[in-house]
Tab-separated table of C-alpha atoms in Angstrom:
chain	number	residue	atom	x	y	z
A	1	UNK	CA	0.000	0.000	0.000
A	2	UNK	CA	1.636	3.481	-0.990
A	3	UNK	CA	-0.851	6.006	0.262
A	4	UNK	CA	-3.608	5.701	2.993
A	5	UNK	CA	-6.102	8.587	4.484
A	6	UNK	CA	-8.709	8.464	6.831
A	7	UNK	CA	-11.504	11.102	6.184
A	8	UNK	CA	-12.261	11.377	10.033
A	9	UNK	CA	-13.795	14.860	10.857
A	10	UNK	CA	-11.970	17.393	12.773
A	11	UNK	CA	-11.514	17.699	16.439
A	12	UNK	CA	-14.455	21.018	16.483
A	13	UNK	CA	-16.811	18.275	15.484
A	14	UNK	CA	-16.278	15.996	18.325
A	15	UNK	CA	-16.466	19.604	20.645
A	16	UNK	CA	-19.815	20.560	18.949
A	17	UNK	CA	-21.286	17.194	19.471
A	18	UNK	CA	-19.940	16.835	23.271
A	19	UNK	CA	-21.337	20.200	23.872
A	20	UNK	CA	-24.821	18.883	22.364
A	21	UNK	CA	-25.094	16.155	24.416
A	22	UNK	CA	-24.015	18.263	27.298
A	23	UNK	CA	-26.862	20.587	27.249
A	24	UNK	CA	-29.186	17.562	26.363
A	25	UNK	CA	-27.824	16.434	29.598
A	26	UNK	CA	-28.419	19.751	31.539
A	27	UNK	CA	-31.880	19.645	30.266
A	28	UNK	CA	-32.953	16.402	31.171
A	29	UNK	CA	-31.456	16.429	34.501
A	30	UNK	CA	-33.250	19.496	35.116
A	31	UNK	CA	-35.972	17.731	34.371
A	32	UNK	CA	-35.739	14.336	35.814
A	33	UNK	CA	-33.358	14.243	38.396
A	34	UNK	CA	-29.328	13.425	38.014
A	35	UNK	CA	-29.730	9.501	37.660
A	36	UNK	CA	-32.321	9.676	34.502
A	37	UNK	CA	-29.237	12.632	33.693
A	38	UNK	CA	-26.488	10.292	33.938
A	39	UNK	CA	-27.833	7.563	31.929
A	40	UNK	CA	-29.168	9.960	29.311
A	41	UNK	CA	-25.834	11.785	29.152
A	42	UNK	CA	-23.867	8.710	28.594
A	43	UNK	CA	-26.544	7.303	25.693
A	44	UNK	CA	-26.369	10.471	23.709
A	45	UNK	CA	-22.290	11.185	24.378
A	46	UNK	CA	-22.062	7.213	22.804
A	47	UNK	CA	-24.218	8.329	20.363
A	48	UNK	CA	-22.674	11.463	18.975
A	49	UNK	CA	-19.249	9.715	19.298
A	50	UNK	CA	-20.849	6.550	16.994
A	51	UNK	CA	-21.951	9.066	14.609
A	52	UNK	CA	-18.797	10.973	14.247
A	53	UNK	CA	-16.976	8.029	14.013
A	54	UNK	CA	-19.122	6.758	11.289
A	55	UNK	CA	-19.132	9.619	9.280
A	56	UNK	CA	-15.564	10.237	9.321
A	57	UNK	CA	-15.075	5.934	8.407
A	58	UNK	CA	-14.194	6.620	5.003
A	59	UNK	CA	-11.058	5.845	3.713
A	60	UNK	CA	-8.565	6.555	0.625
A	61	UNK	CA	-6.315	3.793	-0.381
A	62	UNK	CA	-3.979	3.680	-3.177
A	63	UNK	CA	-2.510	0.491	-3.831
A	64	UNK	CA	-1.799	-2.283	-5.971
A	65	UNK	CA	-5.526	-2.810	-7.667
A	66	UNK	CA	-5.718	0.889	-7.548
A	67	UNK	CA	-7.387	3.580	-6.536
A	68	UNK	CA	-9.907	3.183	-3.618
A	69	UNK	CA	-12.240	5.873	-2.176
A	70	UNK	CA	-14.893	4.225	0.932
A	71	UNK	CA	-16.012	0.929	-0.814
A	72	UNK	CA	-15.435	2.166	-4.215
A	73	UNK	CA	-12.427	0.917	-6.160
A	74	UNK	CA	-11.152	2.777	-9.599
A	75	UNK	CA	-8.351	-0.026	-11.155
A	76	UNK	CA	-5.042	0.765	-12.772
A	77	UNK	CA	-6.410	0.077	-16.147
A	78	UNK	CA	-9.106	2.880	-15.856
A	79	UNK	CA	-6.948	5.506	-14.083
A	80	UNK	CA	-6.884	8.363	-16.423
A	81	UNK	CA	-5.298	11.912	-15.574
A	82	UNK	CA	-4.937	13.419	-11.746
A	83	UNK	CA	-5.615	17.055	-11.234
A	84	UNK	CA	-5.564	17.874	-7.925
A	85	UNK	CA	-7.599	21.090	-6.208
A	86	UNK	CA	-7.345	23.758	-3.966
A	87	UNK	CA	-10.466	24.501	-1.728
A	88	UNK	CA	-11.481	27.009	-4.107
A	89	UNK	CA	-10.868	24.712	-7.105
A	90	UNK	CA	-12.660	21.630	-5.145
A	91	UNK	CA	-15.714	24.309	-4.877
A	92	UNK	CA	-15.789	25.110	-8.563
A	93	UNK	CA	-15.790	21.476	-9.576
A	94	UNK	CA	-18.682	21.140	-6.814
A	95	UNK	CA	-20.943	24.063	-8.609
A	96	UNK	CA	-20.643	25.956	-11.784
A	97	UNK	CA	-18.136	23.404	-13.095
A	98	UNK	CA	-19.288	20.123	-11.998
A	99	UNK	CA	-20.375	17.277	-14.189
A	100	UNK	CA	-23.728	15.982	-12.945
A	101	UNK	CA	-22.403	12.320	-13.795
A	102	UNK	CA	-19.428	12.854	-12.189
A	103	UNK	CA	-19.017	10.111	-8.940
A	104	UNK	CA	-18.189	12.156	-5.787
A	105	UNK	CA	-17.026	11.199	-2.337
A	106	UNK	CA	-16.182	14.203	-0.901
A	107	UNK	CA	-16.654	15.567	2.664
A	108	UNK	CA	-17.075	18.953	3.341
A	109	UNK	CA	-14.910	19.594	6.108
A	110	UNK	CA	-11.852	18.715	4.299
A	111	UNK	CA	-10.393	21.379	1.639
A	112	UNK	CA	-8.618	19.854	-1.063
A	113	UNK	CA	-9.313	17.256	-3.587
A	114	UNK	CA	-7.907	14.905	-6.250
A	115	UNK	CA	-9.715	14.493	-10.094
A	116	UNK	CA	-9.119	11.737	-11.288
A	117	UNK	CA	-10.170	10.762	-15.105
A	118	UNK	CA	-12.184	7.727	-15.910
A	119	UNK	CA	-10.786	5.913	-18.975
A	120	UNK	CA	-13.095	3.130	-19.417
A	121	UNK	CA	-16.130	4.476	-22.113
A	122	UNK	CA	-18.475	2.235	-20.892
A	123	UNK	CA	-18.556	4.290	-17.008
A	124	UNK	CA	-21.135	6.513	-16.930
A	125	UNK	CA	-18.875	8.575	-14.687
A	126	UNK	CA	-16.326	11.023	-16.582
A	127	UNK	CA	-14.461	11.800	-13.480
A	128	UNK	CA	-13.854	11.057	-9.408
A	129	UNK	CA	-13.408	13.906	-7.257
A	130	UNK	CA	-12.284	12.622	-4.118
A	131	UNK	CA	-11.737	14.778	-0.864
A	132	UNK	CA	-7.864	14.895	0.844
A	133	UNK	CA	-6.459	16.363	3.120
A	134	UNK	CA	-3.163	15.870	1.474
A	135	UNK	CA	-4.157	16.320	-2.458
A	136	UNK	CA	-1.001	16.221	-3.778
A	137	UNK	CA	0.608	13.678	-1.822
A	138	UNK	CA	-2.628	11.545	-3.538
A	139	UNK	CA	-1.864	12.485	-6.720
A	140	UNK	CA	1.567	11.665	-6.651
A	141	UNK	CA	1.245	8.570	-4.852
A	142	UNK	CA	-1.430	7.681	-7.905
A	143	UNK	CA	1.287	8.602	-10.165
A	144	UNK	CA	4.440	6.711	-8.985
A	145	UNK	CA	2.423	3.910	-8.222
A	146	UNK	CA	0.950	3.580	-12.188
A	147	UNK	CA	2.048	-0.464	-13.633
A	148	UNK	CA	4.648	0.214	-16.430
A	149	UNK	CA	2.459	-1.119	-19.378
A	150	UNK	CA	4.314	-4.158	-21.598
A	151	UNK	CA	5.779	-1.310	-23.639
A	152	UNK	CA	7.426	0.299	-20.866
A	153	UNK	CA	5.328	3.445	-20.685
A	154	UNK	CA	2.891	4.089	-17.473
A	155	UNK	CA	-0.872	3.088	-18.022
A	156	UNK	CA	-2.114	6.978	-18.571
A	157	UNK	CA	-1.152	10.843	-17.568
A	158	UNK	CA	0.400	11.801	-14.533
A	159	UNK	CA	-0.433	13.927	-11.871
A	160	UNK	CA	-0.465	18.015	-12.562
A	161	UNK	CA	-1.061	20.648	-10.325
A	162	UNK	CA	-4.070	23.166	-11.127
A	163	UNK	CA	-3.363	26.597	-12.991
């Protein structure tokens, strides 16, 4: 394996959903006493934290079948060019410039992104546009990990950086 990120969401998250199930606390305890406050504090607190956790579950994996993004996989053959984005670049590609066929697996918290090609004609999808944290280092692991092809050239286009 040359390259592997976890999409897990950032540490204000995990505040903002402590402090939710804090006040849920306050209010049922307030309410009911401190024993129904306890045992309510604890359910919600395990389930914010499941929640987060699941949400932020998603990984990236390059490696030797290819490219894969959560349970998605994108093989060597049908890696095409890697353009990787900026946060205002990843936005773009989001709105005004997005393909409505493209397949997505973004997460809003996180800035950058990799596009990467499809070159297989019978994919409905032209492109993946996959959320990282560390774009580039995706793009070039995707790069230096291409097969060399029988003819000693790489299986498609490298990586390039965005204008």
């Amino acid at each position: 394996m040359t390259y592997r990120e976890r999409l897990a969401v950032p540490a204000s998250w995990w505040v903002v959903g402590m402090f939710f199930a804090l006040t849920f606390v306050t209010a049922v305890g307030f309410y009911s006493g401190p024993w129904v406050a306890v045992w309510a504090g604890a359910l919600t607190a395990a389930a914010v934290a499941a929640a987060l956790v699941w949400y932020g579950r998603l990984l990236v994996v390059v490696d030797e079948v290819g490219l894969h993004a959560g349970r998605a996989v994108l093989e060597w053959p049908y890696l095409g060019e890697v353009v990787v984005h900026d946060r205002a670049a990843t936005r773009r590609r989001l709105g005004p410039d997005a393909n409505p066929a493209a397949w997505l697996l973004v997460r809003g918290f996180v800035p950058g992104s990799v596009e990467v090609a499809v070159a297989d004609r019978s994919d409905p999808h032209p492109y993946w546009l996959v959320s990282s944290r560390r774009a580039a280092q995706l793009a070039a692991a995707i790069g230096e990990s291409r097969p060399i092809s029988p003819t000693g050239e790489g299986s498609s286009a490298p990586a390039r950086l965005p204008q």
